[in-house]
Coordinates of C-alpha atoms (C1' of nucleotides) in Angstrom, one line a residue:
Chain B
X1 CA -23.2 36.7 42.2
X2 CA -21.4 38.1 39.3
X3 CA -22.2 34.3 37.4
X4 CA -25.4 34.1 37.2
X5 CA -25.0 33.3 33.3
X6 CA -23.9 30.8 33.9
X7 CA -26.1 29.5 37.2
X8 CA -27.7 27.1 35.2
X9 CA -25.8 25.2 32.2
X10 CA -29.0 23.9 30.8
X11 CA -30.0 27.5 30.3
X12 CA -27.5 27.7 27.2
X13 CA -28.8 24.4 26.0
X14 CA -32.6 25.3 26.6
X15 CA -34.7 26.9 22.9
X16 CA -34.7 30.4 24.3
X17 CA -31.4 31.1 26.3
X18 CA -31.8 34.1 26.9
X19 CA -35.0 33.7 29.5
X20 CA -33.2 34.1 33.0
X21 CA -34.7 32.3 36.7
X22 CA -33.3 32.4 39.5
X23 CA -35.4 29.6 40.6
X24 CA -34.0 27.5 37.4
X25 CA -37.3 25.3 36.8
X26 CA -41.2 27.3 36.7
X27 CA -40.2 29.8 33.9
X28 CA -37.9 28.1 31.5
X29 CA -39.4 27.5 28.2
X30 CA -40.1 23.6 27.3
X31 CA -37.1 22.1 26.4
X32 CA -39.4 19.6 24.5
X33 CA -39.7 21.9 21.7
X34 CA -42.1 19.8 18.7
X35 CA -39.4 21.2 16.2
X36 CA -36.5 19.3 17.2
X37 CA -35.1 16.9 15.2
X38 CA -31.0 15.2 15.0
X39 CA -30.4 17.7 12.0
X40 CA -31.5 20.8 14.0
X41 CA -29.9 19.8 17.5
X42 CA -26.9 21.2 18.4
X43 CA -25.8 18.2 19.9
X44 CA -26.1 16.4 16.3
X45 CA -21.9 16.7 16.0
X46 CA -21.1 14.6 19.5
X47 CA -24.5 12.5 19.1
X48 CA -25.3 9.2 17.0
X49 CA -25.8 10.9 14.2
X50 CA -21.7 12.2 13.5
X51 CA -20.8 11.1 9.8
X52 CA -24.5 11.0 8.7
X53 CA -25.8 12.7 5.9
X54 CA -28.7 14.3 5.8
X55 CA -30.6 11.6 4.2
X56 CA -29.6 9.6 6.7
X57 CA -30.2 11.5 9.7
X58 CA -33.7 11.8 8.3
X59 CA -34.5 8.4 8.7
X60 CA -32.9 8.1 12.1
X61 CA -34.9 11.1 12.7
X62 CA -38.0 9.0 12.0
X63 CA -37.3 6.4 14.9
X64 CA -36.3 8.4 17.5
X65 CA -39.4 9.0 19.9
X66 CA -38.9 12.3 21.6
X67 CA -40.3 11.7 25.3
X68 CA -41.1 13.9 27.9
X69 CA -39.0 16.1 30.0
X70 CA -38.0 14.3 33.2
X71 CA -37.7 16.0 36.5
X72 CA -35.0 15.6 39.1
X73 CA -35.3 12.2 40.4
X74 CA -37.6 10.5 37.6
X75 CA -35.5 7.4 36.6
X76 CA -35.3 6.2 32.8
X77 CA -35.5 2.6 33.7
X78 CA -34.6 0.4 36.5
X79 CA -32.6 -2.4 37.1
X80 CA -33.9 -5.5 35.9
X81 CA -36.1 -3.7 33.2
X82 CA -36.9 -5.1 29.7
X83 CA -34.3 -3.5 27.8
X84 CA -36.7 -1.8 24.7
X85 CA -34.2 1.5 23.7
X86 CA -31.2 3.3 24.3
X87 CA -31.6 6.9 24.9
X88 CA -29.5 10.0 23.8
X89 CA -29.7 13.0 26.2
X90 CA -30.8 16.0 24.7
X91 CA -30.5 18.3 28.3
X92 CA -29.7 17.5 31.9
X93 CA -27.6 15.2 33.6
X94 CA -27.7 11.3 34.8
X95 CA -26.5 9.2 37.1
X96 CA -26.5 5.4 37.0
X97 CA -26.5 3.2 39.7
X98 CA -26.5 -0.5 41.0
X99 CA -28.0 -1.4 44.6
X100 CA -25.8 -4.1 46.0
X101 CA -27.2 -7.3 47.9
X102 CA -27.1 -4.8 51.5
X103 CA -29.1 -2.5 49.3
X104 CA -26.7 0.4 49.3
X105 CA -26.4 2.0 45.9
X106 CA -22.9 2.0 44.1
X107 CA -23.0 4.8 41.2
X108 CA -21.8 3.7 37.7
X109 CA -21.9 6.4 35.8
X110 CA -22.5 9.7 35.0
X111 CA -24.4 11.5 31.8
X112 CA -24.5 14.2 30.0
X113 CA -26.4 15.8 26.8
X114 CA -24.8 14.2 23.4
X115 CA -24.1 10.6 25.0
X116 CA -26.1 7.8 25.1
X117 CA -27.3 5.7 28.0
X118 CA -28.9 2.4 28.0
X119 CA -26.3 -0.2 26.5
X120 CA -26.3 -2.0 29.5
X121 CA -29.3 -3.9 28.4
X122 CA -28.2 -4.5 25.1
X123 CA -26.3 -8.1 26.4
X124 CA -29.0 -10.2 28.0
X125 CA -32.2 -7.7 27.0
X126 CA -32.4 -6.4 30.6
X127 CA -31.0 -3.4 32.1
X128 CA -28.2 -4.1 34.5
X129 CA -28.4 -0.7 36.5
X130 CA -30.7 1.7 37.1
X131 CA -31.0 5.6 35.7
X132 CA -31.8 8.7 37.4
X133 CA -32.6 12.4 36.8
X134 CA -30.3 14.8 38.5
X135 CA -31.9 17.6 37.5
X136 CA -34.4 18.4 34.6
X137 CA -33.5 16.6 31.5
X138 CA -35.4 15.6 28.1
X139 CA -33.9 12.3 26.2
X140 CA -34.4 11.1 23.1
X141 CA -35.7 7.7 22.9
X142 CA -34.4 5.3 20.4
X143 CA -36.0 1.4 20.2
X144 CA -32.9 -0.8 19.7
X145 CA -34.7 -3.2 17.2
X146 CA -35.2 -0.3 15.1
X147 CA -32.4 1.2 15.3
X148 CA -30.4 -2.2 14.8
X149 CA -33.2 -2.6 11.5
X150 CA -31.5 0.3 10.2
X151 CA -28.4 -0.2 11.0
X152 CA -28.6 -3.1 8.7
X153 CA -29.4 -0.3 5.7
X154 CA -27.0 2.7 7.0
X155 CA -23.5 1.3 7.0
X156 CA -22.2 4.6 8.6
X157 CA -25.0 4.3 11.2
X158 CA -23.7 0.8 12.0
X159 CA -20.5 1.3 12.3
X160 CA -20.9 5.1 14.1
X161 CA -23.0 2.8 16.7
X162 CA -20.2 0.4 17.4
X163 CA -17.7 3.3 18.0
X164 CA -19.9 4.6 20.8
X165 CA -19.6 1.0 22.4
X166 CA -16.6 0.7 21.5
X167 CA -15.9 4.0 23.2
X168 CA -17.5 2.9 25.9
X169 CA -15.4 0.1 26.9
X170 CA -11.9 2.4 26.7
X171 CA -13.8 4.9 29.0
X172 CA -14.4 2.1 31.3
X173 CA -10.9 0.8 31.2
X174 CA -9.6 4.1 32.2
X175 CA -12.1 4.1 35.1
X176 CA -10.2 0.9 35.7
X177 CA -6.6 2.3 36.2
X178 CA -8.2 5.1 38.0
X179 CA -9.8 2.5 40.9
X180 CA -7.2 0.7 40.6
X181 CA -4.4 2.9 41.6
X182 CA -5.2 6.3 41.5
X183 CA -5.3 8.3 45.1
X184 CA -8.6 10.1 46.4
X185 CA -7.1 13.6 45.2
X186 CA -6.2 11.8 41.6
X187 CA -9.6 10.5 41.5
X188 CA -11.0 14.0 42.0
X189 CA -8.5 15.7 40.0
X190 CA -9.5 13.7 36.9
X191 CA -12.8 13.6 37.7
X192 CA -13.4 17.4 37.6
X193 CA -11.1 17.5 34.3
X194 CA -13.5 14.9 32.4
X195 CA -16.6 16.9 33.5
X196 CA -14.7 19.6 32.5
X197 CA -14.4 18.4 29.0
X198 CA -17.8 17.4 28.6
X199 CA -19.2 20.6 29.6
X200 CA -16.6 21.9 26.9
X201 CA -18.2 19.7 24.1
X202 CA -21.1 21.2 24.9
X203 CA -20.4 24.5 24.1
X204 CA -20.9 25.2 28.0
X205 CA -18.0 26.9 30.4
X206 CA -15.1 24.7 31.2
X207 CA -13.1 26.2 34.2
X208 CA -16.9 26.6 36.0
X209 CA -19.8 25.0 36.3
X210 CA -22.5 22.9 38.8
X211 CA -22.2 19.4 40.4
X212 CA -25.7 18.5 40.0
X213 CA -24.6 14.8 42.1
X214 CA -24.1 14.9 45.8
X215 CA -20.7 14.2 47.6
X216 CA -21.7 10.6 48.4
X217 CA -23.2 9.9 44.6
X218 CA -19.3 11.5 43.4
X219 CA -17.7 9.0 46.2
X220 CA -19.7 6.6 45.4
X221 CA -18.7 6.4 41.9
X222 CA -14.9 7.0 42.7
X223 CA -14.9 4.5 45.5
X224 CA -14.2 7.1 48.2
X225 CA -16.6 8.3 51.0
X226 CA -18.1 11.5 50.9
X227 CA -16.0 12.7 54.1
X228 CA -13.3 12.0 52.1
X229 CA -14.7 13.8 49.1
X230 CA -15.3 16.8 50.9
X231 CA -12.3 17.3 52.5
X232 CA -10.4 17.1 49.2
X233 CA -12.1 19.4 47.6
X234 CA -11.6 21.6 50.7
X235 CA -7.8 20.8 50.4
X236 CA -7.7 21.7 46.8
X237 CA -9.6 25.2 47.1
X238 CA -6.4 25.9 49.7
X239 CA -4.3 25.3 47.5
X240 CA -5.9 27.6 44.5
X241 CA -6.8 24.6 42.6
X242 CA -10.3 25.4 42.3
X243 CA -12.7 27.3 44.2
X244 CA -16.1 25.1 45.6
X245 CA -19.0 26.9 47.2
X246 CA -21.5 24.2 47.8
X247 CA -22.3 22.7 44.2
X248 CA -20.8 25.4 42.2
X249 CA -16.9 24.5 41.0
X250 CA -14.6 26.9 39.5
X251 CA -11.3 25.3 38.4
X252 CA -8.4 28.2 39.0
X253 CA -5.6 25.7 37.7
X254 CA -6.5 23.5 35.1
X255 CA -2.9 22.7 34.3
X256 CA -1.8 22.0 37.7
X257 CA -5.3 19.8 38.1
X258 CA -3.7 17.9 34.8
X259 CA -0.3 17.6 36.6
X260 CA -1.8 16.0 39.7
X261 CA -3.2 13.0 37.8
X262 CA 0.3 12.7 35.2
X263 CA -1.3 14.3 32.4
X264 CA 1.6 16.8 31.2
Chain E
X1 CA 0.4 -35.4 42.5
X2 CA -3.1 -36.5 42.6
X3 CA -4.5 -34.3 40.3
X4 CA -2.1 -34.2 37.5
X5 CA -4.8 -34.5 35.0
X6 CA -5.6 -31.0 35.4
X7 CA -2.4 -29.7 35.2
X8 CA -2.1 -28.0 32.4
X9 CA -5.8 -27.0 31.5
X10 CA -4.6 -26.4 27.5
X11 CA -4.0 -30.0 27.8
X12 CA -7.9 -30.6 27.5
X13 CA -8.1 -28.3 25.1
X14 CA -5.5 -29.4 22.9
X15 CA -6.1 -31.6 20.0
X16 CA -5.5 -35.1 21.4
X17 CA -6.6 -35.0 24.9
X18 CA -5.3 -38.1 25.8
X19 CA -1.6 -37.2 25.9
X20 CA 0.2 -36.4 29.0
X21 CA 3.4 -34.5 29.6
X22 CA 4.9 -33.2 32.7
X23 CA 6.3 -30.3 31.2
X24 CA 3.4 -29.0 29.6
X25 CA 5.1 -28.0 26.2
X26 CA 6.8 -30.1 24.5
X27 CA 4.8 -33.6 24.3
X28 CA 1.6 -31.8 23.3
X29 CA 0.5 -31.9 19.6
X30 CA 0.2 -28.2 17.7
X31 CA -2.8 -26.8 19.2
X32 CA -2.5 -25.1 15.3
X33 CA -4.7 -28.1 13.4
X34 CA -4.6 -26.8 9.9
X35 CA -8.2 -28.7 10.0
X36 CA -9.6 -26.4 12.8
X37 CA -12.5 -24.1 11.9
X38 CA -15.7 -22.8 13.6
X39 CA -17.9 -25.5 13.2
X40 CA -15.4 -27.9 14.2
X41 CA -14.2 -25.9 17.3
X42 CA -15.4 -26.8 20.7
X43 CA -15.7 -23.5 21.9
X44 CA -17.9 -22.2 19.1
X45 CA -20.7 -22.2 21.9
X46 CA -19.3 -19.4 23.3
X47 CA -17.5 -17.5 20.9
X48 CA -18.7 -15.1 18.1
X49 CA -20.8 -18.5 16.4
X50 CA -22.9 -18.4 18.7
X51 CA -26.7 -18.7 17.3
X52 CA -25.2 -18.7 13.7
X53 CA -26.5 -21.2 11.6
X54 CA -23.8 -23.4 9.3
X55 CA -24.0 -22.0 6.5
X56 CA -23.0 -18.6 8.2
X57 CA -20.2 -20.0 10.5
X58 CA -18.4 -20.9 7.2
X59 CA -19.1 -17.8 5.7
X60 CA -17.4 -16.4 8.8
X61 CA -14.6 -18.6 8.7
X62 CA -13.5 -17.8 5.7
X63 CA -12.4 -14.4 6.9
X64 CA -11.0 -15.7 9.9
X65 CA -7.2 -16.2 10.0
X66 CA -5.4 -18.5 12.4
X67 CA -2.2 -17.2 13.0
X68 CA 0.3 -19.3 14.4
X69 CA 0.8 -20.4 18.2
X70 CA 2.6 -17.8 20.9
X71 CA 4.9 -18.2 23.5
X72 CA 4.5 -17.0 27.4
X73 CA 5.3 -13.5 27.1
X74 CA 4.5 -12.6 23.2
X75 CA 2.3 -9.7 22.5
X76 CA -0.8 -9.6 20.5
X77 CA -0.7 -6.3 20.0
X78 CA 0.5 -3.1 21.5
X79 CA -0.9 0.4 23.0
X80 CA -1.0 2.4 19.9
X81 CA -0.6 0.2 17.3
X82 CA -3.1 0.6 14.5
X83 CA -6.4 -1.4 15.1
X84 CA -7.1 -4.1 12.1
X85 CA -8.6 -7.0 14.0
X86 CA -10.3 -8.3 17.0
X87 CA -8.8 -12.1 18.3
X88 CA -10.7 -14.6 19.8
X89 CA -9.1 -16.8 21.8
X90 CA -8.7 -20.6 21.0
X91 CA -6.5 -22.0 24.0
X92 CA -4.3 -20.2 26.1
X93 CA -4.5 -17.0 28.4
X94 CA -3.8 -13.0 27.8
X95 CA -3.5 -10.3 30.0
X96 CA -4.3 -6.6 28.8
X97 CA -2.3 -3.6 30.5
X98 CA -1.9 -0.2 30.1
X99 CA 1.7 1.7 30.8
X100 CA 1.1 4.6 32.7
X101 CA 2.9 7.8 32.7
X102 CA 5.3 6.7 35.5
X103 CA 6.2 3.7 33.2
X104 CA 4.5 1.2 35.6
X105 CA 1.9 -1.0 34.1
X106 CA -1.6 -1.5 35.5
X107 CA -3.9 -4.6 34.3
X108 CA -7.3 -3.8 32.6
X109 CA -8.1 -7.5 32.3
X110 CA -7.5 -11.6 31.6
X111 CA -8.7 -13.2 28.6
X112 CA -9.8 -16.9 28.4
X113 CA -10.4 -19.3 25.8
X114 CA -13.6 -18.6 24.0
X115 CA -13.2 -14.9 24.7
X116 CA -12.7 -12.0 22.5
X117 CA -9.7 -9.6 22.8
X118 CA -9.4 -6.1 20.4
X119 CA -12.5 -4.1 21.1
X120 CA -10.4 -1.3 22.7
X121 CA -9.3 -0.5 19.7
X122 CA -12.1 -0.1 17.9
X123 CA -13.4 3.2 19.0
X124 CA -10.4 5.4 17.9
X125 CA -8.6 2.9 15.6
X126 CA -5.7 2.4 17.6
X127 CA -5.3 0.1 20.3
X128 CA -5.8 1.4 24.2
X129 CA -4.0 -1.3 25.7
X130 CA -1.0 -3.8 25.1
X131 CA -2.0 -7.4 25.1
X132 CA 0.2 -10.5 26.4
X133 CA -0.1 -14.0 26.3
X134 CA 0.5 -15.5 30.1
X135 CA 1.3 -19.0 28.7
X136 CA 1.5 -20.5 25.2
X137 CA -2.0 -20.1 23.6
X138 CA -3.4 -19.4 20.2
X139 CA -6.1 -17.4 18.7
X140 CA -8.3 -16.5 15.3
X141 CA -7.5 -13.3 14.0
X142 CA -10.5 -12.1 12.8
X143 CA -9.9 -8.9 10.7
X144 CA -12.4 -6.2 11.5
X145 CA -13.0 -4.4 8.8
X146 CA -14.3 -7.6 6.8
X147 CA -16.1 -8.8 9.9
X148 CA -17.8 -5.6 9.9
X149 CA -18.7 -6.2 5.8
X150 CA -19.7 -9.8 6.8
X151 CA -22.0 -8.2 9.4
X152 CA -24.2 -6.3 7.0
X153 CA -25.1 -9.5 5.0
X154 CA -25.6 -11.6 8.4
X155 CA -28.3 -10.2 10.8
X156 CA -27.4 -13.3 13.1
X157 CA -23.5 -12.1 13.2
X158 CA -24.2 -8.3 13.9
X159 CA -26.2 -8.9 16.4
X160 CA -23.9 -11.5 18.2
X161 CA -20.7 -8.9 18.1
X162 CA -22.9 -6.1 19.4
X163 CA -24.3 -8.6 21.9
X164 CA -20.5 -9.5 22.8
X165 CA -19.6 -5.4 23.1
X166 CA -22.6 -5.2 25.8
X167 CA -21.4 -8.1 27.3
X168 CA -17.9 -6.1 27.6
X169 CA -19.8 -3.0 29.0
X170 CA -21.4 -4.8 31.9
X171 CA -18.4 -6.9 33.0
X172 CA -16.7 -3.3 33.1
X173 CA -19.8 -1.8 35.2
X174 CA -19.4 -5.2 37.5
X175 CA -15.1 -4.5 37.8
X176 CA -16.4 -0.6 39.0
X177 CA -18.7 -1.5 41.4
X178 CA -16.0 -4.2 42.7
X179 CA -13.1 -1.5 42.8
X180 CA -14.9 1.1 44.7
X181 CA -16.7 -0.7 47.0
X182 CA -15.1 -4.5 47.8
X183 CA -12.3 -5.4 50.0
X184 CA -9.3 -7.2 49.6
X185 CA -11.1 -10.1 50.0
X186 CA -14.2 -9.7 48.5
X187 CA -12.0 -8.7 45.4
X188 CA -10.2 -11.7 45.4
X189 CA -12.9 -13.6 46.7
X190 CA -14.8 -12.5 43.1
X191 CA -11.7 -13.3 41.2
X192 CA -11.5 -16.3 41.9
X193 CA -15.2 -17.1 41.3
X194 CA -14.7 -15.3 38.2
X195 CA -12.1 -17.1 36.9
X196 CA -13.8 -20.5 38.3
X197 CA -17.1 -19.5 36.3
X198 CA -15.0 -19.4 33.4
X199 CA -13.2 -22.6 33.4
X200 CA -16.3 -24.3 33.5
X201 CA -17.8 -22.7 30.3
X202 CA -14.5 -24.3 28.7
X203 CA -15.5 -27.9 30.4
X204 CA -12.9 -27.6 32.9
X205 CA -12.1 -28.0 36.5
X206 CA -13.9 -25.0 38.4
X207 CA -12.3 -25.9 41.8
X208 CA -8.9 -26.6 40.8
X209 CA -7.0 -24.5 38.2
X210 CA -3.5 -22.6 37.3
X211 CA -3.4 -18.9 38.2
X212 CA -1.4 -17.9 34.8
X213 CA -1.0 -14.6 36.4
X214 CA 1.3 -13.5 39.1
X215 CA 0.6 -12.1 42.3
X216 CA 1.7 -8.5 41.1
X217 CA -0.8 -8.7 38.1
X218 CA -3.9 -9.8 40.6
X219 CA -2.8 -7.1 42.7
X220 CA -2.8 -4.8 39.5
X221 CA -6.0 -6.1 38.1
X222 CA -7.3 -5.7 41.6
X223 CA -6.1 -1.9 43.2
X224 CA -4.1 -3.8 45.4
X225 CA -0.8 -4.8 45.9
X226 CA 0.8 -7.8 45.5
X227 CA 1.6 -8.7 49.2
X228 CA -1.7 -7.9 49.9
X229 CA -2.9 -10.4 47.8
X230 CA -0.4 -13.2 48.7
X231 CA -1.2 -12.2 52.7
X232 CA -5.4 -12.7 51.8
X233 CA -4.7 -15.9 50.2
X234 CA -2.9 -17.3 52.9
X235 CA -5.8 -16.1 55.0
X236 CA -8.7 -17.8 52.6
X237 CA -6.2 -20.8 53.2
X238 CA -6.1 -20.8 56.6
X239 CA -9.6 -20.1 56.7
X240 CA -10.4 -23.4 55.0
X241 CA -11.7 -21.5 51.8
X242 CA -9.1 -22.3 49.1
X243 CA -5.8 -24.2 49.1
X244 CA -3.1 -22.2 47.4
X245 CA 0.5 -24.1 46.3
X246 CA 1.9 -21.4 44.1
X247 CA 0.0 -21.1 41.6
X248 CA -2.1 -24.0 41.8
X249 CA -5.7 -23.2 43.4
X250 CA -7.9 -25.9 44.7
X251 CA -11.4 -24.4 45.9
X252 CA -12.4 -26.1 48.9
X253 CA -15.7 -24.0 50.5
X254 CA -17.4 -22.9 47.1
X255 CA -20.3 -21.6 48.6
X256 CA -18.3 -19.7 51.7
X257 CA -16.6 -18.1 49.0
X258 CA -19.5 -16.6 47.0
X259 CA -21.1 -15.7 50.4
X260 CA -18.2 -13.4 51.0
X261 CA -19.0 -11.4 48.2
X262 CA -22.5 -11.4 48.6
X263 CA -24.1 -13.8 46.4
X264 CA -26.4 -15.5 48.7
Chain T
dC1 C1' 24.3 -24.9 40.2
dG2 C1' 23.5 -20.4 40.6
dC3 C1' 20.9 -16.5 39.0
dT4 C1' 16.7 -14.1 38.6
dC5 C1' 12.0 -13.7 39.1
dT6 C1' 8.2 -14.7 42.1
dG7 C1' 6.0 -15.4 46.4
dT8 C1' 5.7 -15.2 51.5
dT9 C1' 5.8 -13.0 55.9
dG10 C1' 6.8 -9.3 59.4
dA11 C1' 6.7 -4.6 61.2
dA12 C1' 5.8 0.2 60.8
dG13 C1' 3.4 3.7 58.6
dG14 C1' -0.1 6.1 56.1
dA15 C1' -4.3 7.0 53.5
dC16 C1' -8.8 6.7 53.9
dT17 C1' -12.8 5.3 56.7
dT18 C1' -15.9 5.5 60.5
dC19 C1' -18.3 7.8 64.0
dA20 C1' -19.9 12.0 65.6
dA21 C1' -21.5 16.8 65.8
dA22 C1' -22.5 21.0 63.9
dA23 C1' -23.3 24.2 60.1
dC24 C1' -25.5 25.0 56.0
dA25 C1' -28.9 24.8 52.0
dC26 C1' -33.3 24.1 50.3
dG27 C1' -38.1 23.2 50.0
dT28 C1' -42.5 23.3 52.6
dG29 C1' -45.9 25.1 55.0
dG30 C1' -47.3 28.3 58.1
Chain N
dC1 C1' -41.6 36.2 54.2
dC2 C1' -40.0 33.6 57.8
dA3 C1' -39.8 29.2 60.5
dC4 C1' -39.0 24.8 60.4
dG5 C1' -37.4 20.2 59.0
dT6 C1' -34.9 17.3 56.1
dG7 C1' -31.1 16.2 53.5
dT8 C1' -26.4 17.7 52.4
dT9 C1' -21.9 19.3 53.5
dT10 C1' -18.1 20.3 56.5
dT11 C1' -14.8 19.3 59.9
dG12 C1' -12.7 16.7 63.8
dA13 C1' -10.8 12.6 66.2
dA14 C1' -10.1 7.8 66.4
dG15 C1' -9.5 3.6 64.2
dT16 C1' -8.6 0.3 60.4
dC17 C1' -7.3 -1.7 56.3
dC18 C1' -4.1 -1.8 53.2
dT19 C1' 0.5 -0.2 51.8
dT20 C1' 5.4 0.3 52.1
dC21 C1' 9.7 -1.3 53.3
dA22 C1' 12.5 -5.1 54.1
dA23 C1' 14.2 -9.7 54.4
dC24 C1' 14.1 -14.3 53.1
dA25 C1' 12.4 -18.5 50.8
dG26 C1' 11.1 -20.9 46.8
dA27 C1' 10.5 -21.8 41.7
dG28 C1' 12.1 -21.8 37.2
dC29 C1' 15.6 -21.6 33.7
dG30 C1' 19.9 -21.0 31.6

DNA sequence: CGCTCTGTTGAAGGACTTCAAAACACGTGG
DNA sequence: CCACGTGTTTTGAAGTCCTTCAACAGAGCG
């Protein structure tokens, strides 16, 4: 394994990255380090706190209630919740999901450090999906009443909020067009190129990294099965796309990826 | 015609309800009253005055700016253009739709009286998506940067916009789940509810309305095609679940319908 | 009245699903 | 450390739902 760097990404993102486990959970140093604060997370320039000032992020600093680190499978909240916070991740990964009226689970989303989960209780004060670990992960809590209280004092706060909503709802509509008339190797194609980009914002490799969801969470999300999910990322490692062995993906030909969904 | 009071739904929106024309356009009085405003607006229950109090609706109306009535097929606004205001509609219907890179359009979503149209524009300051208005139909310009100012003074408004953006984030979670799990039928099974559900909030028919949109942008709307969707309607007719006559629906099995897409 | 856009319907084909079986990975406990 | 069991992934074969192609009918508008 001539990778291990980069084994785990949450490694990089952890206080001491230079600690090394192969079994990725007993020795890693708390994530949950007492220090932390917006102004000294590296996550601070794709987080709520972009175009504060320090003053600023001091007093969002102030509401923000660091919880404990999660483990794989812990969910944030639940469907049908009170909504109290919305919640920035500061490591790991989240999915989101809905159980339909046969119970099976539809997935909704997923998240990664720097964006912010939760604003699907905003509208009627109750969640409207449920969130799940997918591996470790720490969050920083943020009580919506408070937040909205100063919101009301930091007009760049207020408005940096809206733009995440707002953001929100163009990422959706593209997850629209995508349902909507993209094929199953499309839907893959643009789905490894927008983790891609993520993993990119976070300072973390872009052409290979770990799926921490299953093949049926992934299908689930991009209305496919996860036979069908399989198969095309078989088909797409023969044909030197990318490389898959079991969660790990290495991407061999980003721009040929980019071509496959119509992005020059 | 039995039912020609329900014609034209703008009719019972318009101004005078009382007047009657068979060609929709050219009897009716100027939907455009210079005397309109929030207060006096029927659909202020379920617009952006919702839970304000009088003296705040006019506050808010006096950044609002009615801009004069559209025909069938005039945009709003365009993919691209600069963002400077969100619209709420007064009568009328919109389609959104984005090109894609092979030129052919694909349909993020209809708008209805009472609803707000713009927010994709607010992340990035340019618009996402082109806008079109599927039949004449007017709407309140409401520019954002002043509603925005207006918002820091009025706890009541802020709050009521933000609720409005959540409100957008959830219906976009509900069109996911419906895309990558629904069938053709279920799909258009929802739509129709959908659009039912939202003729009553404007105190019209639920069970027999206009389908503004073609069959192309349902199919669009929908991931399917637009044979597909004129084959399942002639299905649900035959079925005894709806009566189609081109664009006119009549909903004859309410309850047959929601069971097909699961709501008990 | 005739043109064009929209909608309907049929027949054939295809993309993805479903069902099934086996291989593999991983965590647990011996 | 290995054996085992469960959950995940792969792959195959058959089937299905929807699409594609095509022709025609109808509606709306000059």
């Amino acid at each position: 394994m001539t990778h291990q760097a980069y084994r785990d990404h949450t490694d990089i993102l952890a206080a001491s990255p230079g600690t090394e486990d192969k079994s990725g959970e007993a020795v890693r140093p708390c994530p949950q380090n007492p220090a932390i604060s917006c102004s000294g997370c590296r996550l601070s320039d794709l987080c709520l706190p972009i175009s504060l000032n320090k003053g600023e992020i001091r007093q969002l600093d102030d509401i923000i209630e660091r919880s404990r680190p999660m483990r794989k499978g812990e969910h944030l909240y639940r469907q049908k919740d009170n909504f109290r916070s919305i919640f920035a991740i500061r490591t790991g990964s989240f999915k989101s999901y809905v159980l339909g009226p046969d119970g099976q689970s539809r997935v909704t989303g997923f998240y990664m450090p720097g964006e912010i989960m939760g604003m699907d209780g905003i509208a009627d004060r109750h969640h409207s999906v449920s969130t799940v670990a997918l591996e470790h992960a720490s969050v920083c809590e943020i009580p919506f009443s408070q937040l909205e209280k100063l919101g009301q004092q930091l007009t760049n706060l207020q408005s940096r909020f809206i733009a995440i909503m707002g953001n929100e709802i163009v990422k959706d509509q593209h997850i629209h067009t995508l349902l909507s008339s993209y094929s199953a190797e499309q839907r893959l194609s643009s789905f490894l190129l927008s983790l891609s980009a993520r993993y990119a914002r976070c300072q973390l490799s872009p052409d290979r990294f770990i799926l921490h969801m299953t093949r049926s969470d992934i299908g689930e999300y991009l209305g496919l099965t996860l036979e069908t999910v399989s198969r095309i990322f078989s088909a797409m490692q023969k044909k030197g796309l990318i490389n898959v062995r079991n969660r790990e993906i290495d991407i061999l030909d980003m721009a040929r990826l980019k071509a496959i969904v119509g992005e020059s």
